């Protein structure tokens, strides 16, 4: 079954009935095509209605159960590999793997993606403000944006993108912002706060209009990206005006200067990379090291002196991160402009010339391009290995261990590309496993997006912002709450839909037939209006009362969202049955013969005898 409305309805419905409309329908309509002309097979949510002995056959025979992209088939694993009595074990393993995917995303973005973007912005000689709203905002929002792009690429998982973008927006602007006010009462920067909130409200309103119209055309998708470009230009213009008013083009940032979440990089050295381990124990007298020693030192993700000083829980978490960091050190180069040698490690960087291109071709489209055989004889990965090996050998011969070459900045672009491929691969697996958990627990993608995906992608921002506030930078942390997520919603929705349109599809349909989507949009808009009104009313003096109100607001929103998801407020009567996942009441259908399903085109409910 193609990814049409009926197929998506299955992806977003509870097991048992096909609704008149799922929580979020996203479908691409080809020129001259009919949105209802796609296949009308059973949706994957129906698997739990069958006998456990039929689960595997149902998964294999139903096209709606095929996961697009990714290296692992989670649905096949849970319903075919594990016996039915071990379903709790399978769910536990999937939950642990989900947590580990969040760790992979966090480590890759923080320690490899962001430092390379920072190096690129330094080489391009961008100002801190421009770099903050472009490259470094991309670095901080990479997990959210990549997750949204991956989710939008499949109509059945579009609800994850909407739920995650709106859910993370509500979480960051309430829980994180409120936590900052509780930790450290402060005076907010007035003009950047008003600017960011106005732009964010405009982005939410644009999304609300798109959901109301039920489709995104090329103009709307470009409008998202255009609004972000306008936001960047506004930041640059405000900075120039402020500096001109001060009469000093190199004036330090004033109290209203744009402050982005990436400014936290200035508080401490950028993330862990091959040169950070044992930095404080470097010998005073320089000595020449062999290439083998440089390679082994650069690939060591542990500082054993630091390991002995840390508590047990830090060691436990570090033990989980070490395999990820080791693989990333092998495949992703990191350029650090703050170091004298720019983090140049000749043997490791020459190895990166081989491993990074191999990583890119083997992760792009889940390895489909890398395994493709040229003329049916020679694989693409073999050609990449051959060319990269020759190039790495040339670089190793023409460079030295002590001095980085003049073209060392090119490694920052290579590291950016390699880390982006890692993030994209992890985001693809994340979306697929969330969809699988939705099938198992009969939850819509929207509620999974606003809870698990939003919380997982926001937890890093939460800890970093609260840490900044405790260290005495509450204004910077508060600005990060509103400035950073503008990038996520505008680029996440705009780029996600735009990339789907490039597949010869002129239109992306968004049909929110569930109140949950409107609850999300309304809650986010209301939280922004609340801050937009109350913060100036307090003369930008934010204290514990403001923080308590925001956190209480989020708890109330979460309760309303979950009640809406499970239709608890709906009135149930003896003669009316709820339509699963549609949040509407419909007449109870007459008993049907065993195995028959009512036509979804003529009624909004169906029943299996």
Coordinates of C-alpha atoms in Angstrom, one line a residue:
X1 CA 0.0 0.0 0.0
X2 CA 1.4 3.4 -0.9
X3 CA 1.7 6.1 1.6
X4 CA -1.7 7.5 1.1
X5 CA -4.4 8.7 3.4
X6 CA -5.6 5.2 4.2
X7 CA -2.1 3.9 4.8
X8 CA -1.3 6.8 7.0
X9 CA -4.6 6.4 8.9
X10 CA -3.3 3.0 9.9
X11 CA 0.0 4.4 11.0
X12 CA -1.7 6.8 13.3
X13 CA -4.7 4.9 14.5
X14 CA -5.3 2.6 17.5
X15 CA -5.5 -1.1 16.8
X16 CA -9.1 -1.9 16.2
X17 CA -10.7 0.6 13.9
X18 CA -9.8 2.9 11.0
X19 CA -10.9 6.4 11.8
X20 CA -12.4 9.1 9.7
X21 CA -9.1 11.0 10.2
X22 CA -5.9 10.3 12.0
X23 CA -4.1 12.7 14.4
X24 CA -2.1 14.0 11.4
X25 CA -2.4 13.0 7.8
X26 CA 0.5 13.9 5.6
X27 CA 0.3 12.8 2.0
X28 CA 2.0 13.9 -1.2
X29 CA -0.3 14.1 -4.2
X30 CA 1.2 13.6 -7.6
X31 CA 0.1 15.7 -10.5
X32 CA -3.3 14.6 -11.6
X33 CA -3.4 12.0 -8.9
X34 CA -6.2 11.2 -6.4
X35 CA -5.3 11.2 -2.8
X36 CA -7.7 8.3 -2.3
X37 CA -6.3 6.3 -5.1
X38 CA -3.5 4.8 -3.1
X39 CA -3.7 1.3 -1.7
X40 CA -6.3 0.5 0.9
X41 CA -4.8 -2.4 2.7
X42 CA -4.8 -3.0 6.4
X43 CA -2.9 -0.6 8.6
X44 CA 0.0 -1.8 10.7
X45 CA -1.9 -1.0 13.9
X46 CA -4.2 -4.0 13.2
X47 CA -1.4 -6.5 14.0
X48 CA -2.3 -6.6 17.7
X49 CA -5.9 -7.6 16.8
X50 CA -4.8 -10.9 15.3
X51 CA -3.7 -14.0 17.1
X52 CA -0.1 -14.0 18.1
X53 CA 0.6 -16.9 15.7
X54 CA -0.4 -14.6 12.8
X55 CA 1.7 -11.5 13.8
X56 CA 4.7 -12.4 11.7
X57 CA 2.7 -13.2 8.6
X58 CA 0.8 -10.0 9.0
X59 CA 4.0 -7.9 9.3
X60 CA 5.5 -9.5 6.2
X61 CA 2.4 -9.3 4.0
X62 CA 1.3 -5.8 4.9
X63 CA 3.1 -3.0 3.0
X64 CA 2.2 -0.5 5.7
X65 CA 4.5 -2.3 8.1
X66 CA 7.5 -1.7 6.0
X67 CA 9.9 0.9 7.6
X68 CA 11.4 3.3 5.1
X69 CA 15.2 3.7 5.7
X70 CA 17.2 2.6 8.6
X71 CA 19.4 -0.4 9.1
X72 CA 17.2 -2.5 11.5
X73 CA 13.7 -3.7 10.9
X74 CA 12.2 -3.2 14.4
X75 CA 8.7 -4.3 13.5
X76 CA 10.0 -7.6 12.1
X77 CA 12.2 -8.0 15.2
X78 CA 9.5 -7.6 17.8
X79 CA 6.7 -9.6 16.0
X80 CA 8.8 -12.3 14.2
X81 CA 12.1 -12.8 16.0
X82 CA 10.8 -12.6 19.6
X83 CA 8.1 -15.1 20.6
X84 CA 4.9 -13.5 21.9
X85 CA 5.6 -14.4 25.5
X86 CA 8.8 -12.4 25.3
X87 CA 7.2 -9.2 24.1
X88 CA 8.0 -7.4 27.4
X89 CA 11.7 -8.3 26.9
X90 CA 11.6 -7.0 23.4
X91 CA 10.0 -3.7 24.5
X92 CA 12.6 -3.3 27.3
X93 CA 15.5 -3.8 24.8
X94 CA 13.9 -1.3 22.4
X95 CA 13.5 1.2 25.2
X96 CA 17.2 0.8 26.1
X97 CA 18.2 1.2 22.5
X98 CA 16.0 4.3 22.3
X99 CA 17.9 5.8 25.2
X100 CA 21.2 4.9 23.6
X101 CA 20.2 6.6 20.3
X102 CA 19.6 9.8 22.3
X103 CA 23.1 9.4 23.7
X104 CA 24.5 9.0 20.2
X105 CA 22.7 12.1 19.0
X106 CA 23.8 14.1 22.0
X107 CA 27.5 13.1 21.8
X108 CA 27.7 13.6 18.1
X109 CA 26.1 17.0 18.1
X110 CA 27.9 18.3 21.2
X111 CA 31.4 17.0 20.7
X112 CA 31.8 16.7 16.9
X113 CA 29.1 18.6 15.0
X114 CA 29.1 21.9 17.0
X115 CA 32.9 22.2 17.2
X116 CA 33.3 21.8 13.4
X117 CA 30.6 24.3 12.7
X118 CA 32.3 26.7 15.1
X119 CA 35.6 26.2 13.2
X120 CA 33.8 26.8 9.9
X121 CA 32.3 30.1 11.2
X122 CA 35.7 31.1 12.5
X123 CA 37.3 30.4 9.1
X124 CA 34.6 32.4 7.4
X125 CA 35.2 35.2 9.8
X126 CA 31.6 35.5 10.8
X127 CA 30.6 37.6 13.8
X128 CA 29.3 35.9 16.9
X129 CA 25.7 37.0 16.3
X130 CA 25.6 35.8 12.7
X131 CA 27.4 32.5 13.6
X132 CA 25.0 32.1 16.5
X133 CA 21.8 32.3 14.4
X134 CA 23.2 30.2 11.5
X135 CA 25.9 27.7 12.0
X136 CA 25.9 27.3 15.7
X137 CA 22.1 27.3 15.9
X138 CA 22.2 24.5 13.4
X139 CA 24.6 22.7 15.6
X140 CA 22.5 22.9 18.7
X141 CA 19.3 22.1 16.8
X142 CA 20.7 19.3 14.7
X143 CA 19.0 16.4 16.5
X144 CA 15.6 18.2 16.3
X145 CA 16.0 19.3 12.7
X146 CA 17.2 15.9 11.4
X147 CA 14.5 14.1 13.3
X148 CA 11.9 16.4 11.8
X149 CA 13.3 16.0 8.3
X150 CA 13.4 12.2 8.6
X151 CA 9.9 12.1 10.1
X152 CA 8.5 14.3 7.3
X153 CA 10.1 12.0 4.7
X154 CA 7.5 9.3 5.4
X155 CA 3.8 10.3 5.6
X156 CA 3.2 7.7 8.2
X157 CA 5.6 9.3 10.7
X158 CA 4.7 13.0 10.0
X159 CA 2.9 13.2 13.3
X160 CA 6.2 12.6 15.1
X161 CA 7.6 15.8 13.5
X162 CA 4.7 18.0 14.4
X163 CA 4.5 16.6 17.9
X164 CA 8.2 16.9 18.5
X165 CA 8.5 20.4 17.2
X166 CA 5.5 21.8 19.0
X167 CA 6.1 19.6 22.1
X168 CA 9.8 20.7 22.4
X169 CA 8.7 24.3 21.9
X170 CA 6.2 24.2 24.8
X171 CA 8.7 22.3 27.0
X172 CA 11.6 24.7 26.4
X173 CA 9.6 27.9 26.7
X174 CA 7.9 26.8 29.9
X175 CA 9.8 24.2 31.9
X176 CA 13.3 25.3 30.9
X177 CA 12.6 29.0 31.0
X178 CA 10.7 28.6 34.3
X179 CA 13.6 26.6 35.7
X180 CA 16.0 29.3 34.9
X181 CA 13.9 31.9 36.7
X182 CA 13.6 29.5 39.7
X183 CA 17.4 28.8 39.8
X184 CA 18.5 32.4 39.3
X185 CA 16.1 35.4 39.3
X186 CA 17.3 38.0 36.8
X187 CA 16.5 40.8 34.5
X188 CA 15.8 39.7 30.9
X189 CA 17.3 41.4 27.9
X190 CA 14.4 43.4 26.6
X191 CA 14.8 43.9 22.9
X192 CA 16.2 40.5 21.9
X193 CA 13.5 38.8 24.0
X194 CA 10.7 40.8 22.3
X195 CA 12.3 40.1 18.9
X196 CA 12.6 36.4 19.4
X197 CA 9.2 35.9 20.8
X198 CA 7.6 37.9 18.0
X199 CA 9.4 35.8 15.3
X200 CA 8.5 32.6 17.1
X201 CA 4.8 33.6 17.4
X202 CA 4.9 34.3 13.6
X203 CA 6.4 30.9 13.0
X204 CA 3.7 29.2 15.1
X205 CA 1.0 31.2 13.4
X206 CA 2.3 30.2 10.0
X207 CA 2.2 26.6 11.1
X208 CA -1.3 27.0 12.4
X209 CA -2.4 28.4 9.0
X210 CA -0.8 25.6 7.2
X211 CA -2.5 23.0 9.4
X212 CA -5.8 24.8 8.9
X213 CA -5.4 24.9 5.1
X214 CA -4.4 21.2 5.2
X215 CA -1.5 21.4 2.8
X216 CA 1.9 22.9 2.2
X217 CA 2.8 24.1 -1.2
X218 CA 6.2 25.1 -2.5
X219 CA 5.5 28.7 -1.6
X220 CA 4.7 27.9 2.1
X221 CA 7.8 25.7 2.4
X222 CA 10.0 28.4 1.0
X223 CA 8.1 30.9 3.3
X224 CA 9.4 29.0 6.4
X225 CA 13.0 29.3 5.2
X226 CA 12.5 32.9 4.0
X227 CA 11.2 33.8 7.5
X228 CA 14.3 32.4 9.0
X229 CA 16.5 34.3 6.6
X230 CA 14.6 37.4 7.6
X231 CA 15.2 36.6 11.2
X232 CA 19.0 36.3 10.6
X233 CA 19.0 39.6 8.7
X234 CA 17.1 41.2 11.6
X235 CA 19.7 40.0 14.1
X236 CA 22.5 41.4 12.0
X237 CA 20.8 44.7 11.5
X238 CA 20.1 45.1 15.2
X239 CA 23.7 44.3 16.0
X240 CA 24.9 46.9 13.5
X241 CA 22.5 49.6 14.8
X242 CA 23.5 48.9 18.3
X243 CA 27.2 49.2 17.6
X244 CA 26.7 52.3 15.6
X245 CA 24.8 53.9 18.5
X246 CA 27.8 53.0 20.7
X247 CA 30.2 54.5 18.2
X248 CA 32.4 51.4 18.4
X249 CA 32.3 48.7 15.7
X250 CA 34.0 46.3 18.1
X251 CA 32.0 47.1 21.1
X252 CA 31.3 44.2 23.5
X253 CA 27.7 42.9 23.5
X254 CA 25.3 45.2 25.3
X255 CA 22.5 44.2 27.6
X256 CA 20.1 43.8 24.6
X257 CA 22.6 42.2 22.2
X258 CA 21.4 39.0 20.7
X259 CA 22.4 36.1 22.8
X260 CA 22.1 32.6 21.3
X261 CA 22.3 29.3 23.0
X262 CA 25.6 28.6 21.4
X263 CA 27.3 31.3 23.5
X264 CA 27.7 28.5 26.1
X265 CA 30.6 27.3 24.0
X266 CA 32.5 30.4 25.1
X267 CA 32.1 29.5 28.8
X268 CA 34.1 26.3 28.4
X269 CA 36.1 24.5 25.7
X270 CA 34.0 22.9 23.0
X271 CA 33.2 19.2 23.4
X272 CA 35.5 16.3 23.8
X273 CA 37.7 15.5 20.8
X274 CA 40.8 13.6 20.2
X275 CA 43.0 16.4 21.7
X276 CA 41.1 17.1 24.9
X277 CA 42.0 14.0 26.8
X278 CA 44.8 14.6 29.2
X279 CA 45.3 18.2 28.2
X280 CA 46.2 19.4 31.7
X281 CA 48.8 16.7 32.0
X282 CA 50.7 17.6 28.8
X283 CA 54.5 17.8 29.5
X284 CA 56.1 21.2 29.9
X285 CA 59.0 20.5 27.5
X286 CA 57.9 19.7 24.0
X287 CA 59.0 16.3 22.6
X288 CA 58.6 14.6 19.3
X289 CA 56.1 11.8 19.4
X290 CA 55.9 9.0 16.9
X291 CA 53.0 8.7 14.6
X292 CA 51.8 5.5 16.3
X293 CA 51.8 7.2 19.7
X294 CA 49.9 10.2 18.4
X295 CA 47.3 7.9 16.9
X296 CA 46.8 5.8 20.0
X297 CA 46.6 8.9 22.2
X298 CA 44.2 10.6 19.9
X299 CA 41.9 7.6 19.8
X300 CA 41.8 7.2 23.6
X301 CA 38.4 8.5 24.8
X302 CA 39.4 8.2 28.4
X303 CA 41.5 10.4 30.7
X304 CA 42.5 7.8 33.4
X305 CA 43.4 10.5 35.9
X306 CA 40.1 12.2 35.5
X307 CA 38.4 8.8 35.6
X308 CA 39.7 8.0 39.1
X309 CA 38.5 11.4 40.5
X310 CA 34.9 11.1 39.2
X311 CA 32.0 9.5 41.1
X312 CA 30.6 6.1 40.2
X313 CA 27.5 7.4 38.3
X314 CA 29.8 9.6 36.0
X315 CA 31.9 6.5 35.3
X316 CA 28.8 4.5 34.5
X317 CA 27.5 7.1 32.0
X318 CA 31.0 7.5 30.5
X319 CA 31.2 3.7 30.0
X320 CA 28.1 3.9 27.9
X321 CA 29.5 6.8 25.9
X322 CA 33.0 5.4 25.3
X323 CA 32.0 3.1 22.3
X324 CA 30.2 6.0 20.6
X325 CA 33.1 8.4 21.2
X326 CA 35.6 5.8 19.9
X327 CA 33.7 5.2 16.7
X328 CA 33.2 8.9 16.2
X329 CA 36.9 9.6 16.8
X330 CA 37.7 7.1 14.1
X331 CA 35.3 8.6 11.5
X332 CA 34.9 12.3 12.3
X333 CA 37.7 14.9 12.2
X334 CA 37.5 17.8 14.6
X335 CA 39.2 21.2 14.0
X336 CA 39.7 23.4 17.0
X337 CA 40.7 27.0 16.2
X338 CA 41.4 27.7 19.9
X339 CA 44.4 25.3 19.9
X340 CA 47.8 26.2 18.5
X341 CA 47.9 23.1 16.3
X342 CA 44.2 23.4 15.4
X343 CA 43.8 19.8 16.8
X344 CA 46.0 18.5 13.9
X345 CA 46.8 14.8 14.4
X346 CA 48.5 13.7 11.2
X347 CA 48.0 9.9 11.4
X348 CA 44.4 10.2 12.6
X349 CA 43.5 12.9 10.1
X350 CA 44.9 10.9 7.3
X351 CA 42.8 7.9 8.5
X352 CA 39.8 10.3 8.5
X353 CA 40.4 10.8 4.7
X354 CA 39.5 7.1 4.3
X355 CA 36.9 6.6 7.0
X356 CA 34.8 9.7 6.6
X357 CA 33.9 9.3 2.9
X358 CA 33.3 5.6 3.6
X359 CA 30.9 6.5 6.4
X360 CA 29.1 8.9 4.1
X361 CA 28.5 6.5 1.3
X362 CA 27.5 3.6 3.6
X363 CA 25.0 5.6 5.7
X364 CA 23.4 7.6 2.8
X365 CA 20.1 6.0 2.1
X366 CA 21.0 3.2 4.5
X367 CA 23.9 2.1 2.4
X368 CA 22.0 1.8 -0.9
X369 CA 24.4 4.1 -2.8
X370 CA 27.5 2.6 -1.2
X371 CA 26.6 -1.0 -2.1
X372 CA 25.6 -0.1 -5.7
X373 CA 27.9 -1.8 -8.2
X374 CA 29.2 0.2 -11.1
X375 CA 28.5 -1.7 -14.3
X376 CA 27.4 -4.5 -12.1
X377 CA 31.1 -5.3 -11.3
X378 CA 32.8 -2.8 -8.9
X379 CA 31.0 -1.5 -5.8
X380 CA 30.9 2.3 -5.0
X381 CA 32.4 1.8 -1.6
X382 CA 35.4 0.0 -3.2
X383 CA 36.0 3.0 -5.5
X384 CA 35.7 5.4 -2.6
X385 CA 38.2 3.3 -0.6
X386 CA 40.7 3.2 -3.5
X387 CA 40.6 7.0 -4.1
X388 CA 40.6 7.9 -0.5
X389 CA 43.5 5.7 0.3
X390 CA 45.7 7.3 -2.4
X391 CA 44.7 10.8 -1.2
X392 CA 45.4 9.8 2.5
X393 CA 48.9 8.5 1.5
X394 CA 49.7 11.7 -0.4
X395 CA 48.7 13.9 2.6
X396 CA 50.7 11.7 5.1
X397 CA 53.8 12.0 2.9
X398 CA 53.6 15.7 2.3
X399 CA 52.8 16.8 5.9
X400 CA 54.4 16.6 9.3
X401 CA 53.2 15.7 12.8
X402 CA 54.0 19.1 14.3
X403 CA 52.6 21.7 11.8
X404 CA 49.1 21.5 10.3
X405 CA 48.9 22.1 6.6
X406 CA 47.4 25.3 5.2
X407 CA 44.3 23.4 4.0
X408 CA 43.6 22.0 7.4
X409 CA 40.3 24.0 7.5
X410 CA 39.0 21.6 4.9
X411 CA 38.9 18.9 7.6
X412 CA 36.2 21.0 9.4
X413 CA 33.9 20.7 6.4
X414 CA 34.7 17.0 6.2
X415 CA 33.9 16.6 9.9
X416 CA 30.7 18.6 9.5
X417 CA 29.6 16.3 6.7
X418 CA 30.5 13.1 8.6
X419 CA 28.9 14.1 11.8
X420 CA 25.8 15.2 9.9
X421 CA 25.6 11.7 8.4
X422 CA 25.9 10.1 11.8
X423 CA 23.1 12.3 13.2
X424 CA 20.9 11.6 10.2
X425 CA 21.4 7.8 10.6
X426 CA 20.7 8.0 14.4
X427 CA 17.6 10.1 13.7
X428 CA 16.3 7.6 11.2
X429 CA 16.6 4.8 13.6
X430 CA 15.0 6.9 16.3
X431 CA 12.0 7.7 14.2
X432 CA 11.6 4.0 13.2
X433 CA 11.8 2.7 16.7
X434 CA 9.3 5.3 17.9
X435 CA 6.9 4.2 15.2
X436 CA 7.4 0.6 16.3
X437 CA 6.6 1.5 19.9
X438 CA 3.5 3.3 18.7
X439 CA 2.4 0.1 17.0
X440 CA 3.1 -2.0 20.1
X441 CA 1.4 0.4 22.6
X442 CA -1.3 1.6 20.1
X443 CA -0.2 5.3 20.5
X444 CA -0.4 8.0 17.9
X445 CA 2.8 9.4 16.5
X446 CA 1.8 12.9 17.6
X447 CA 1.7 11.9 21.3
X448 CA 5.0 10.1 20.9
X449 CA 6.5 13.2 19.3
X450 CA 5.4 15.6 22.0
X451 CA 6.6 13.3 24.8
X452 CA 9.5 10.9 24.1
X453 CA 11.0 12.6 21.1
X454 CA 10.5 16.2 22.4
X455 CA 11.9 15.3 25.8
X456 CA 14.9 13.4 24.4
X457 CA 15.9 16.1 22.1
X458 CA 15.4 18.9 24.7
X459 CA 17.2 17.3 27.7
X460 CA 20.6 18.5 26.5
X461 CA 19.3 22.1 26.2
X462 CA 17.7 21.8 29.6
X463 CA 20.9 20.8 31.4
X464 CA 23.1 23.3 29.5
X465 CA 20.7 26.2 30.1
X466 CA 20.2 25.5 33.8
X467 CA 24.0 25.1 34.2
X468 CA 24.5 28.5 32.6
X469 CA 22.0 30.0 35.0
X470 CA 23.7 28.5 38.0
X471 CA 27.0 29.8 36.8
X472 CA 25.6 33.3 36.7
X473 CA 24.5 33.6 33.1
X474 CA 20.7 33.4 33.4
X475 CA 20.1 36.1 30.7
X476 CA 22.1 34.1 28.1
X477 CA 20.2 30.9 29.1
X478 CA 16.8 32.6 28.9
X479 CA 17.6 34.0 25.5
X480 CA 18.6 30.6 24.3
X481 CA 15.1 29.3 25.2
X482 CA 13.4 31.6 22.7
X483 CA 16.2 32.2 20.1
X484 CA 17.3 28.6 19.5
X485 CA 13.9 27.0 18.9
X486 CA 13.1 29.4 16.1
X487 CA 15.6 27.6 13.9
X488 CA 14.0 24.2 14.8
X489 CA 10.5 25.1 13.8
X490 CA 11.3 27.1 10.7
X491 CA 14.0 24.9 9.2
X492 CA 12.6 21.7 10.5
X493 CA 9.1 22.1 8.9
X494 CA 10.3 24.1 5.9
X495 CA 13.2 21.9 4.9
X496 CA 11.4 18.7 5.8
X497 CA 8.5 19.4 3.5
X498 CA 10.7 21.0 0.8
X499 CA 12.8 17.8 0.6
X500 CA 9.7 15.7 0.2
X501 CA 8.4 17.9 -2.6
X502 CA 11.6 17.4 -4.6
X503 CA 10.5 13.8 -5.3
X504 CA 8.4 15.1 -8.2
X505 CA 5.6 15.9 -5.7
X506 CA 4.2 19.5 -5.9
X507 CA 2.1 19.3 -2.7
X508 CA 2.3 18.0 0.8
X509 CA -1.0 17.5 2.5
X510 CA -1.4 18.1 6.3
X511 CA -4.8 17.1 7.5
X512 CA -5.1 17.4 11.3
X513 CA -8.3 15.6 12.1
X514 CA -7.4 15.2 15.8
X515 CA -7.9 17.9 18.5
X516 CA -4.5 16.9 19.8
X517 CA -2.7 18.8 17.1
X518 CA -4.7 21.9 17.8
X519 CA -4.1 21.5 21.5
X520 CA -0.4 21.5 20.8
X521 CA -0.5 24.6 18.5
X522 CA -2.8 26.4 20.9
X523 CA -0.7 25.6 24.0
X524 CA 2.5 26.8 22.3
X525 CA 0.9 30.0 21.1
X526 CA -0.7 30.6 24.5
X527 CA 2.6 30.1 26.3
X528 CA 4.3 32.6 24.0
X529 CA 1.6 35.2 24.5
X530 CA 1.8 34.7 28.3
X531 CA 5.5 35.4 28.3
X532 CA 5.1 38.3 25.8
X533 CA 2.6 40.0 28.1
X534 CA 3.9 39.1 31.6
X535 CA 7.6 39.7 31.1
X536 CA 7.3 43.3 30.0
X537 CA 4.6 43.8 32.7
X538 CA 7.2 42.8 35.3
X539 CA 9.7 45.3 33.7
X540 CA 11.6 42.2 32.6
X541 CA 12.4 41.3 36.2
X542 CA 11.8 37.6 36.3
X543 CA 11.6 35.7 39.6
X544 CA 10.4 32.5 41.1
X545 CA 6.7 33.3 40.7
X546 CA 7.1 33.5 36.9
X547 CA 9.0 30.2 36.9
X548 CA 6.3 28.5 39.0
X549 CA 3.6 29.7 36.7
X550 CA 5.4 28.4 33.6
X551 CA 6.1 25.0 35.1
X552 CA 2.5 24.7 36.3
X553 CA 1.3 25.7 32.8
X554 CA 3.3 22.8 31.2
X555 CA 1.9 20.3 33.7
X556 CA -1.6 21.4 32.9
X557 CA -0.9 21.3 29.1
X558 CA 0.5 17.8 29.4
X559 CA -2.6 16.6 31.3
X560 CA -4.9 18.1 28.7
X561 CA -2.9 16.6 25.9
X562 CA -2.9 13.1 27.3
X563 CA -6.6 13.3 28.2
X564 CA -7.2 14.4 24.6
X565 CA -5.1 11.6 23.2
X566 CA -7.0 8.9 25.2
X567 CA -10.4 10.6 24.7
X568 CA -11.2 10.6 28.4
X569 CA -13.5 13.7 28.2
X570 CA -15.5 12.1 25.5
X571 CA -19.0 11.1 26.4
X572 CA -19.6 7.4 26.0
X573 CA -23.0 6.0 25.8
X574 CA -24.3 2.5 25.5
X575 CA -25.4 3.0 21.9
X576 CA -22.4 4.9 20.7
X577 CA -18.8 3.6 20.3
X578 CA -15.7 5.8 20.0
X579 CA -13.9 5.8 16.7
X580 CA -10.3 4.8 17.5
X581 CA -7.8 7.6 17.1
X582 CA -10.5 9.9 15.5
X583 CA -11.9 11.5 18.7
X584 CA -15.4 11.4 17.3
X585 CA -18.4 9.3 18.2
X586 CA -20.1 7.2 15.6
X587 CA -23.0 4.7 15.6
X588 CA -22.0 1.3 16.6
X589 CA -21.8 -0.8 13.5
X590 CA -23.9 -3.9 13.2
X591 CA -22.1 -7.2 13.8
X592 CA -20.3 -8.4 10.8
X593 CA -19.1 -11.7 9.7
X594 CA -15.8 -12.9 11.1
X595 CA -12.9 -11.3 9.4
X596 CA -14.8 -8.7 7.4
X597 CA -14.0 -5.0 7.6
X598 CA -16.4 -2.2 6.8
X599 CA -15.5 0.0 3.9
X600 CA -13.6 3.0 5.3
X601 CA -14.8 5.2 2.4
X602 CA -18.4 5.0 3.6
X603 CA -18.0 5.1 7.3
X604 CA -15.5 6.4 9.8
X605 CA -15.4 3.2 11.9
X606 CA -14.9 -0.4 11.1
X607 CA -15.3 -3.5 13.2
X608 CA -13.7 -6.9 13.0
X609 CA -15.9 -9.7 14.1

